[in-house]
Amino acid sequence: MAGGKQTPRQKMINLMYLIFIAMLALNMSKEVLSAFGLMNEKLIESNIAATERNTAFLAGLAEKASEQPEKYRPLKEKGDQISSLAEGFNNYLEGLKSKMTEDTEDIKDYETMDKGDFLDNNFFKGDIIKPEGKAFLSEMKKFREGVVSVLAGDPSFKNISDDVIKNFNTDKVTNRDGVSVEWLDYHYKGFPLVASLTKMTQIQADIKTTESNVLSAMLQGELNKQVSFNNYTTLMESPKSAYFNGEQFDGQIVLGRKDNSTKPTRVELTLDGRKLGENQFTIEEGRVKLKVGTGAVGEHKIEGNLIFAEGGKEIEVPVKSSFVTVAKPKSATISADKMNVVYRGVKNPMTISFAGVSDNNVSATAQGLTRVKGSQYMLDPSRIKGREVTINVTGKLPDGAAPAKDSRKFRIKDLPRPTGAVSRQSGAIKMQRNGLEIATISAEFEQFAFDLPLTVNGFSFKVQGQPTVKVRGSKLDGRAKSALRKARRGSTVYIRDIEVKAKGVNIKLKKVSPVLIELTN
């Protein structure tokens, strides 16, 4: 040690320290690379589940568009555009990731993915961005601007548009030294291969999240529109369609939804231009029931507004209806009590009468039509091969006058597709594991006028990554519960192939729609 010289032993100790420090740095680097790799695996797994959810969303939107085209077709067109943009960008990224790892022997050996040569050579030439790098930025821009363009004009999508602009922004970035650098340089130049792979998988996750958010907002937005007073119209109900001179018109104006929550705060109506007083109508269960004279022979117009309070402001629902006062009956009144069509497979209640003619002097005939009592009939079109049925009505008039005759055609429709449900929740839902384990699987005809209960006799139970279990009855059996307990948090569970039976229905029912469940614990 004299004169500052080190002994061979001291030199050896110093060398060992250097080697030890290098080994620590090397191990830390390997741990970081492995952490990126594990993160990439988790993102890929999450993206697979997101793809399944988005596919289910699109399928549900397509089904609703076929059943209610006026409401849901515009939404489906937007959804298809978003899905096309998402699929195109996702496929581009997937192809780029494949090229990045094509020379890697084991794509899960993350500790060997410490080089960034591929993207450094593919995207850059010195400080210049090569065409391949510009293509990557172009795909980002195409998706970003494409989504914003599709959602433009609808304020309900503003938050989603803002997130897309933020998450897929490629403007220059200020680094830790305060220097402004190109976005592509900042995120991909000189980075290890595994880090770049993980970043691209995260972009794919952002793509799928965007698609899911848009589809969810579309369905929720349409639901809000359906329950909003802005989308209601008024209907005229009356016991008969024509009235004689001197009778009191006892019809009632109703909204499409009848309950106490639809009670208007103010009524402003006129009959043939004359304002109705408060003693000429009453409000009962959301209906405005009129008490006015029928007036002279001819058409009488009821117009004005029903005013409702909504969101701290008044909403006016316009009323524009009419009724006819006639001197003597010339046409029959034929109506379906439930709807303006009849359904195959069930007995449809009908009211058939001639205004001013007693029920015992009215006769009606049609295939499958039977009289219950008075003006009440039942029509069962199950054996009718065509898509229409004609009801012929004859009314015997007094004083030897020639009988009054009339007929009416009704469209014959099949029963709608039943909707599957878990604890009365349908579609794509979230549920805790213990709640699903004791839940009841059910099915019903949504928004269907008939009270037609369905009994569930069995279903298929599928946990993501596990075999399908066939279950008898309406609750999970032992095998299904065992599969459920093996599922991980966030896993997707499918309830499908639901077997149902409806009492009194003599035709085969349509396939029940499935239920998709995301486990929350």
CSV table of N, CA and C in Angstrom, one decimal, residues 337-449:
chain,number,residue,atom,x,y,z
A,337,ASP,N,-107.0,-5.6,-29.9
A,337,ASP,CA,-106.9,-5.0,-28.6
A,337,ASP,C,-105.4,-4.7,-28.2
A,338,LYS,N,-104.5,-5.5,-28.7
A,338,LYS,CA,-103.1,-5.4,-28.3
A,338,LYS,C,-102.3,-4.6,-29.2
A,339,MET,N,-102.6,-4.7,-30.5
A,339,MET,CA,-101.7,-4.1,-31.5
A,339,MET,C,-102.3,-4.0,-32.9
A,340,ASN,N,-101.7,-3.5,-33.9
A,340,ASN,CA,-102.3,-3.4,-35.2
A,340,ASN,C,-101.9,-4.5,-36.1
A,341,VAL,N,-101.3,-5.6,-35.5
A,341,VAL,CA,-101.0,-6.8,-36.2
A,341,VAL,C,-101.4,-8.0,-35.3
A,342,VAL,N,-101.5,-9.2,-35.9
A,342,VAL,CA,-101.8,-10.4,-35.1
A,342,VAL,C,-100.6,-11.3,-35.2
A,343,TYR,N,-100.4,-12.1,-34.1
A,343,TYR,CA,-99.2,-12.9,-34.0
A,343,TYR,C,-99.5,-14.4,-34.2
A,344,ARG,N,-98.7,-15.1,-34.9
A,344,ARG,CA,-98.9,-16.5,-35.1
A,344,ARG,C,-98.4,-17.2,-33.9
A,345,GLY,N,-99.2,-18.3,-33.5
A,345,GLY,CA,-98.9,-19.1,-32.4
A,345,GLY,C,-99.6,-18.7,-31.1
A,346,VAL,N,-100.3,-17.6,-31.0
A,346,VAL,CA,-101.1,-17.2,-29.8
A,346,VAL,C,-102.5,-16.8,-30.3
A,347,LYS,N,-103.4,-16.7,-29.3
A,347,LYS,CA,-104.7,-16.2,-29.5
A,347,LYS,C,-104.7,-14.7,-29.3
A,348,ASN,N,-105.1,-14.0,-30.4
A,348,ASN,CA,-105.1,-12.6,-30.4
A,348,ASN,C,-106.5,-12.0,-30.1
A,349,PRO,N,-106.6,-11.3,-29.0
A,349,PRO,CA,-107.9,-10.7,-28.7
A,349,PRO,C,-108.3,-9.6,-29.7
A,350,MET,N,-109.5,-9.6,-30.1
A,350,MET,CA,-110.0,-8.6,-31.1
A,350,MET,C,-111.3,-8.0,-30.6
A,351,THR,N,-111.5,-6.7,-30.9
A,351,THR,CA,-112.8,-6.1,-30.7
A,351,THR,C,-113.4,-5.7,-32.0
A,352,ILE,N,-114.6,-6.3,-32.3
A,352,ILE,CA,-115.2,-6.1,-33.6
A,352,ILE,C,-116.7,-5.6,-33.4
A,353,SER,N,-117.0,-4.4,-33.9
A,353,SER,CA,-118.3,-3.9,-33.7
A,353,SER,C,-118.6,-2.9,-34.9
A,354,PHE,N,-120.0,-2.6,-35.0
A,354,PHE,CA,-120.4,-1.6,-35.9
A,354,PHE,C,-121.0,-0.5,-35.0
A,355,ALA,N,-120.5,0.8,-35.3
A,355,ALA,CA,-121.0,1.9,-34.5
A,355,ALA,C,-122.5,2.0,-34.6
A,356,GLY,N,-123.2,2.0,-33.5
A,356,GLY,CA,-124.7,2.1,-33.5
A,356,GLY,C,-125.4,0.9,-33.7
A,357,VAL,N,-124.7,-0.3,-33.9
A,357,VAL,CA,-125.4,-1.6,-34.1
A,357,VAL,C,-125.0,-2.4,-32.8
A,358,SER,N,-126.1,-3.1,-32.2
A,358,SER,CA,-125.8,-3.9,-31.1
A,358,SER,C,-125.0,-5.1,-31.4
A,359,ASP,N,-124.3,-5.6,-30.5
A,359,ASP,CA,-123.3,-6.7,-30.7
A,359,ASP,C,-124.0,-8.0,-31.3
A,360,ASN,N,-125.3,-8.2,-30.8
A,360,ASN,CA,-126.0,-9.4,-31.3
A,360,ASN,C,-126.4,-9.3,-32.8
A,361,ASN,N,-126.3,-8.1,-33.3
A,361,ASN,CA,-126.6,-8.0,-34.8
A,361,ASN,C,-125.4,-7.8,-35.6
A,362,VAL,N,-124.2,-8.1,-35.0
A,362,VAL,CA,-123.0,-8.0,-35.8
A,362,VAL,C,-122.4,-9.4,-35.9
A,363,SER,N,-122.0,-9.8,-37.1
A,363,SER,CA,-121.3,-11.1,-37.3
A,363,SER,C,-120.0,-10.9,-38.0
A,364,ALA,N,-119.0,-11.6,-37.6
A,364,ALA,CA,-117.6,-11.5,-38.2
A,364,ALA,C,-117.1,-12.9,-38.5
A,365,THR,N,-116.4,-13.0,-39.6
A,365,THR,CA,-115.9,-14.3,-40.1
A,365,THR,C,-114.4,-14.1,-40.6
A,366,ALA,N,-113.6,-15.1,-40.2
A,366,ALA,CA,-112.2,-15.2,-40.7
A,366,ALA,C,-111.7,-16.5,-40.3
A,367,GLN,N,-110.7,-17.0,-41.0
A,367,GLN,CA,-110.1,-18.3,-40.6
A,367,GLN,C,-109.4,-18.1,-39.3
A,368,GLY,N,-109.8,-19.0,-38.3
A,368,GLY,CA,-109.2,-18.9,-37.0
A,368,GLY,C,-109.8,-18.0,-36.0
A,369,LEU,N,-111.0,-17.3,-36.4
A,369,LEU,CA,-111.6,-16.3,-35.6
A,369,LEU,C,-112.8,-17.0,-34.9
A,370,THR,N,-112.9,-16.8,-33.5
A,370,THR,CA,-114.0,-17.3,-32.7
A,370,THR,C,-114.5,-16.2,-31.8
A,371,ARG,N,-115.8,-16.2,-31.6
A,371,ARG,CA,-116.4,-15.2,-30.7
A,371,ARG,C,-116.3,-15.6,-29.3
A,372,VAL,N,-115.9,-14.7,-28.4
A,372,VAL,CA,-115.9,-14.9,-27.0
A,372,VAL,C,-117.2,-14.5,-26.4
A,373,LYS,N,-117.5,-13.2,-26.5
A,373,LYS,CA,-118.8,-12.7,-26.0
A,373,LYS,C,-118.9,-11.2,-26.5
A,374,GLY,N,-120.2,-10.8,-26.8
A,374,GLY,CA,-120.4,-9.4,-27.2
A,374,GLY,C,-119.5,-9.1,-28.4
A,375,SER,N,-118.7,-8.0,-28.3
A,375,SER,CA,-117.8,-7.6,-29.3
A,375,SER,C,-116.4,-8.2,-29.2
A,376,GLN,N,-116.2,-9.1,-28.3
A,376,GLN,CA,-114.9,-9.6,-28.0
A,376,GLN,C,-114.7,-10.9,-28.8
A,377,TYR,N,-113.6,-11.0,-29.5
A,377,TYR,CA,-113.3,-12.2,-30.3
A,377,TYR,C,-111.8,-12.6,-30.1
A,378,MET,N,-111.5,-13.8,-30.5
A,378,MET,CA,-110.1,-14.3,-30.4
A,378,MET,C,-109.8,-14.8,-31.8
A,379,LEU,N,-108.6,-14.4,-32.3
A,379,LEU,CA,-108.1,-14.8,-33.6
A,379,LEU,C,-106.8,-15.6,-33.4
A,380,ASP,N,-106.8,-16.9,-33.9
A,380,ASP,CA,-105.6,-17.7,-33.8
A,380,ASP,C,-105.2,-18.0,-35.3
A,381,PRO,N,-104.1,-17.3,-35.8
A,381,PRO,CA,-103.7,-17.4,-37.2
A,381,PRO,C,-102.7,-18.5,-37.4
A,382,SER,N,-102.5,-19.4,-36.5
A,382,SER,CA,-101.4,-20.4,-36.5
A,382,SER,C,-101.5,-21.3,-37.8
A,383,ARG,N,-102.7,-21.6,-38.3
A,383,ARG,CA,-102.9,-22.5,-39.4
A,383,ARG,C,-103.0,-21.7,-40.7
A,384,ILE,N,-102.9,-20.4,-40.7
A,384,ILE,CA,-102.9,-19.6,-41.9
A,384,ILE,C,-101.6,-19.6,-42.5
A,385,LYS,N,-101.4,-20.0,-43.8
A,385,LYS,CA,-100.1,-20.2,-44.4
A,385,LYS,C,-99.6,-18.8,-44.9
A,386,GLY,N,-100.5,-17.9,-45.3
A,386,GLY,CA,-100.0,-16.6,-45.8
A,386,GLY,C,-99.6,-15.7,-44.7
A,387,ARG,N,-99.3,-14.4,-45.1
A,387,ARG,CA,-98.9,-13.4,-44.1
A,387,ARG,C,-99.9,-12.4,-43.8
A,388,GLU,N,-101.2,-12.6,-44.3
A,388,GLU,CA,-102.3,-11.7,-44.0
A,388,GLU,C,-103.6,-12.5,-43.7
A,389,VAL,N,-104.5,-11.9,-43.0
A,389,VAL,CA,-105.8,-12.5,-42.7
A,389,VAL,C,-106.8,-11.4,-42.9
A,390,THR,N,-107.9,-11.7,-43.5
A,390,THR,CA,-109.0,-10.7,-43.8
A,390,THR,C,-110.2,-11.1,-42.9
A,391,ILE,N,-110.7,-10.1,-42.1
A,391,ILE,CA,-111.9,-10.3,-41.3
A,391,ILE,C,-113.0,-9.5,-42.0
A,392,ASN,N,-114.1,-10.3,-42.3
A,392,ASN,CA,-115.3,-9.8,-42.9
A,392,ASN,C,-116.4,-9.6,-41.9
A,393,VAL,N,-117.0,-8.4,-41.9
A,393,VAL,CA,-118.0,-8.0,-40.8
A,393,VAL,C,-119.3,-7.6,-41.5
A,394,THR,N,-120.4,-8.1,-40.9
A,394,THR,CA,-121.7,-7.7,-41.4
A,394,THR,C,-122.6,-7.2,-40.2
A,395,GLY,N,-123.2,-6.0,-40.4
A,395,GLY,CA,-124.0,-5.4,-39.4
A,395,GLY,C,-125.5,-5.3,-39.9
A,396,LYS,N,-126.4,-5.9,-39.1
A,396,LYS,CA,-127.8,-5.9,-39.4
A,396,LYS,C,-128.4,-4.6,-39.0
A,397,LEU,N,-128.9,-3.8,-39.9
A,397,LEU,CA,-129.4,-2.4,-39.6
A,397,LEU,C,-131.0,-2.5,-39.4
A,398,PRO,N,-131.5,-1.6,-38.6
A,398,PRO,CA,-132.9,-1.6,-38.3
A,398,PRO,C,-133.7,-1.1,-39.5
A,399,ASP,N,-135.1,-1.1,-39.4
A,399,ASP,CA,-136.0,-0.6,-40.4
A,399,ASP,C,-135.8,-1.2,-41.8
A,400,GLY,N,-135.3,-2.5,-41.8
A,400,GLY,CA,-135.3,-3.2,-43.1
A,400,GLY,C,-134.2,-2.7,-44.0
A,401,ALA,N,-133.3,-1.9,-43.5
A,401,ALA,CA,-132.2,-1.4,-44.4
A,401,ALA,C,-131.3,-2.5,-44.8
A,402,ALA,N,-130.6,-2.3,-45.9
A,402,ALA,CA,-129.6,-3.3,-46.3
A,402,ALA,C,-128.5,-3.5,-45.3
A,403,PRO,N,-128.0,-4.7,-45.1
A,403,PRO,CA,-126.9,-4.8,-44.1
A,403,PRO,C,-125.7,-4.0,-44.5
A,404,ALA,N,-125.0,-3.5,-43.4
A,404,ALA,CA,-123.8,-2.8,-43.6
A,404,ALA,C,-122.6,-3.8,-43.6
A,405,LYS,N,-121.7,-3.7,-44.6
A,405,LYS,CA,-120.7,-4.7,-44.7
A,405,LYS,C,-119.3,-4.0,-44.7
A,406,ASP,N,-118.3,-4.6,-44.2
A,406,ASP,CA,-117.0,-4.1,-44.2
A,406,ASP,C,-116.0,-5.2,-44.0
A,407,SER,N,-114.7,-5.0,-44.3
A,407,SER,CA,-113.7,-6.0,-44.1
A,407,SER,C,-112.4,-5.2,-43.7
A,408,ARG,N,-111.5,-6.0,-43.1
A,408,ARG,CA,-110.2,-5.4,-42.8
A,408,ARG,C,-109.1,-6.4,-42.8
A,409,LYS,N,-107.9,-6.1,-43.4
A,409,LYS,CA,-106.8,-7.0,-43.5
A,409,LYS,C,-105.8,-6.7,-42.3
A,410,PHE,N,-105.3,-7.8,-41.7
A,410,PHE,CA,-104.3,-7.7,-40.7
A,410,PHE,C,-103.1,-8.5,-41.1
A,411,ARG,N,-101.9,-7.9,-40.9
A,411,ARG,CA,-100.6,-8.6,-41.1
A,411,ARG,C,-100.4,-9.6,-40.0
A,412,ILE,N,-99.9,-10.8,-40.5
A,412,ILE,CA,-99.6,-11.8,-39.5
A,412,ILE,C,-98.1,-11.9,-39.3
A,413,LYS,N,-97.6,-11.7,-38.1
A,413,LYS,CA,-96.2,-11.7,-37.7
A,413,LYS,C,-95.9,-12.9,-36.8
A,414,ASP,N,-94.6,-13.4,-36.9
A,414,ASP,CA,-94.1,-14.4,-36.0
A,414,ASP,C,-93.8,-13.8,-34.7
A,415,LEU,N,-93.8,-14.6,-33.6
A,415,LEU,CA,-93.5,-14.1,-32.3
A,415,LEU,C,-92.1,-13.6,-32.3
A,416,PRO,N,-91.8,-12.5,-31.6
A,416,PRO,CA,-90.4,-12.0,-31.6
A,416,PRO,C,-89.4,-12.9,-31.0
A,417,ARG,N,-88.1,-12.6,-31.2
A,417,ARG,CA,-87.1,-13.5,-30.5
A,417,ARG,C,-87.0,-13.2,-29.0
A,418,PRO,N,-87.1,-14.2,-28.2
A,418,PRO,CA,-87.0,-14.0,-26.8
A,418,PRO,C,-85.6,-13.5,-26.4
A,419,THR,N,-85.5,-12.8,-25.3
A,419,THR,CA,-84.3,-12.2,-24.8
A,419,THR,C,-83.9,-12.9,-23.5
A,420,GLY,N,-82.7,-13.5,-23.5
A,420,GLY,CA,-82.2,-14.2,-22.3
A,420,GLY,C,-81.7,-13.2,-21.3
A,421,ALA,N,-81.8,-13.6,-20.0
A,421,ALA,CA,-81.5,-12.6,-18.9
A,421,ALA,C,-80.9,-13.4,-17.7
A,422,VAL,N,-80.0,-12.8,-17.0
A,422,VAL,CA,-79.5,-13.3,-15.7
A,422,VAL,C,-79.9,-12.3,-14.6
A,423,SER,N,-80.7,-12.8,-13.7
A,423,SER,CA,-81.2,-11.9,-12.6
A,423,SER,C,-81.9,-10.7,-13.2
A,424,ARG,N,-82.6,-11.0,-14.3
A,424,ARG,CA,-83.4,-10.0,-15.1
A,424,ARG,C,-82.5,-8.9,-15.8
A,425,GLN,N,-81.3,-9.2,-16.0
A,425,GLN,CA,-80.4,-8.3,-16.7
A,425,GLN,C,-80.0,-9.0,-18.0
A,426,SER,N,-80.1,-8.3,-19.1
A,426,SER,CA,-79.8,-8.9,-20.4
A,426,SER,C,-78.7,-8.2,-21.2
A,427,GLY,N,-78.2,-8.8,-22.3
A,427,GLY,CA,-77.2,-8.3,-23.1
A,427,GLY,C,-75.8,-8.5,-22.5
A,428,ALA,N,-74.9,-7.5,-22.6
A,428,ALA,CA,-73.6,-7.6,-22.0
A,428,ALA,C,-73.6,-6.9,-20.6
A,429,ILE,N,-73.4,-7.6,-19.6
A,429,ILE,CA,-73.5,-7.1,-18.2
A,429,ILE,C,-72.3,-7.4,-17.4
A,430,LYS,N,-72.2,-6.8,-16.2
A,430,LYS,CA,-71.1,-7.1,-15.3
A,430,LYS,C,-71.7,-7.6,-14.0
A,431,MET,N,-71.1,-8.6,-13.4
A,431,MET,CA,-71.7,-9.3,-12.2
A,431,MET,C,-70.6,-9.9,-11.3
A,432,GLN,N,-70.9,-9.9,-10.0
A,432,GLN,CA,-70.0,-10.6,-9.1
A,432,GLN,C,-70.1,-12.1,-9.2
A,433,ARG,N,-69.1,-12.8,-8.9
A,433,ARG,CA,-69.1,-14.2,-9.0
A,433,ARG,C,-70.2,-14.9,-8.1
A,434,ASN,N,-70.3,-14.5,-6.9
A,434,ASN,CA,-71.3,-15.1,-6.0
A,434,ASN,C,-72.7,-14.8,-6.4
A,435,GLY,N,-72.9,-13.6,-7.0
A,435,GLY,CA,-74.2,-13.3,-7.5
A,435,GLY,C,-74.6,-14.2,-8.7
A,436,LEU,N,-73.7,-14.4,-9.6
A,436,LEU,CA,-73.9,-15.3,-10.7
A,436,LEU,C,-74.2,-16.7,-10.3
A,437,GLU,N,-73.5,-17.2,-9.2
A,437,GLU,CA,-73.6,-18.5,-8.8
A,437,GLU,C,-75.0,-18.9,-8.3
A,438,ILE,N,-75.7,-17.9,-7.8
A,438,ILE,CA,-77.1,-18.2,-7.3
A,438,ILE,C,-78.2,-17.5,-8.2
A,439,ALA,N,-77.8,-17.0,-9.3
A,439,ALA,CA,-78.7,-16.2,-10.2
A,439,ALA,C,-79.7,-17.2,-10.9
A,440,THR,N,-80.8,-16.7,-11.3
A,440,THR,CA,-81.8,-17.4,-12.1
A,440,THR,C,-81.7,-17.0,-13.5
A,441,ILE,N,-81.6,-18.0,-14.4
A,441,ILE,CA,-81.6,-17.7,-15.8
A,441,ILE,C,-83.0,-17.6,-16.3
A,442,SER,N,-83.4,-16.6,-17.0
A,442,SER,CA,-84.7,-16.4,-17.5
A,442,SER,C,-84.7,-15.9,-18.9
A,443,ALA,N,-85.9,-15.8,-19.5
A,443,ALA,CA,-86.1,-15.2,-20.8
A,443,ALA,C,-87.5,-14.6,-20.9
A,444,GLU,N,-87.6,-13.6,-21.8
A,444,GLU,CA,-88.9,-12.9,-21.9
A,444,GLU,C,-88.9,-12.3,-23.3
A,445,PHE,N,-90.2,-11.9,-23.7
A,445,PHE,CA,-90.4,-11.2,-24.9
A,445,PHE,C,-90.3,-9.7,-24.6
A,446,GLU,N,-89.3,-9.0,-24.9
A,446,GLU,CA,-89.1,-7.6,-24.5
A,446,GLU,C,-90.1,-6.7,-25.3
A,447,GLN,N,-90.7,-5.8,-24.6
A,447,GLN,CA,-91.6,-4.8,-25.3
A,447,GLN,C,-92.7,-5.5,-26.1
A,448,PHE,N,-93.2,-6.6,-25.6
A,448,PHE,CA,-94.2,-7.4,-26.3
A,448,PHE,C,-95.6,-7.2,-25.6
A,449,ALA,N,-96.7,-6.9,-26.4
A,449,ALA,CA,-97.9,-6.6,-25.8
A,449,ALA,C,-98.6,-7.7,-25.0
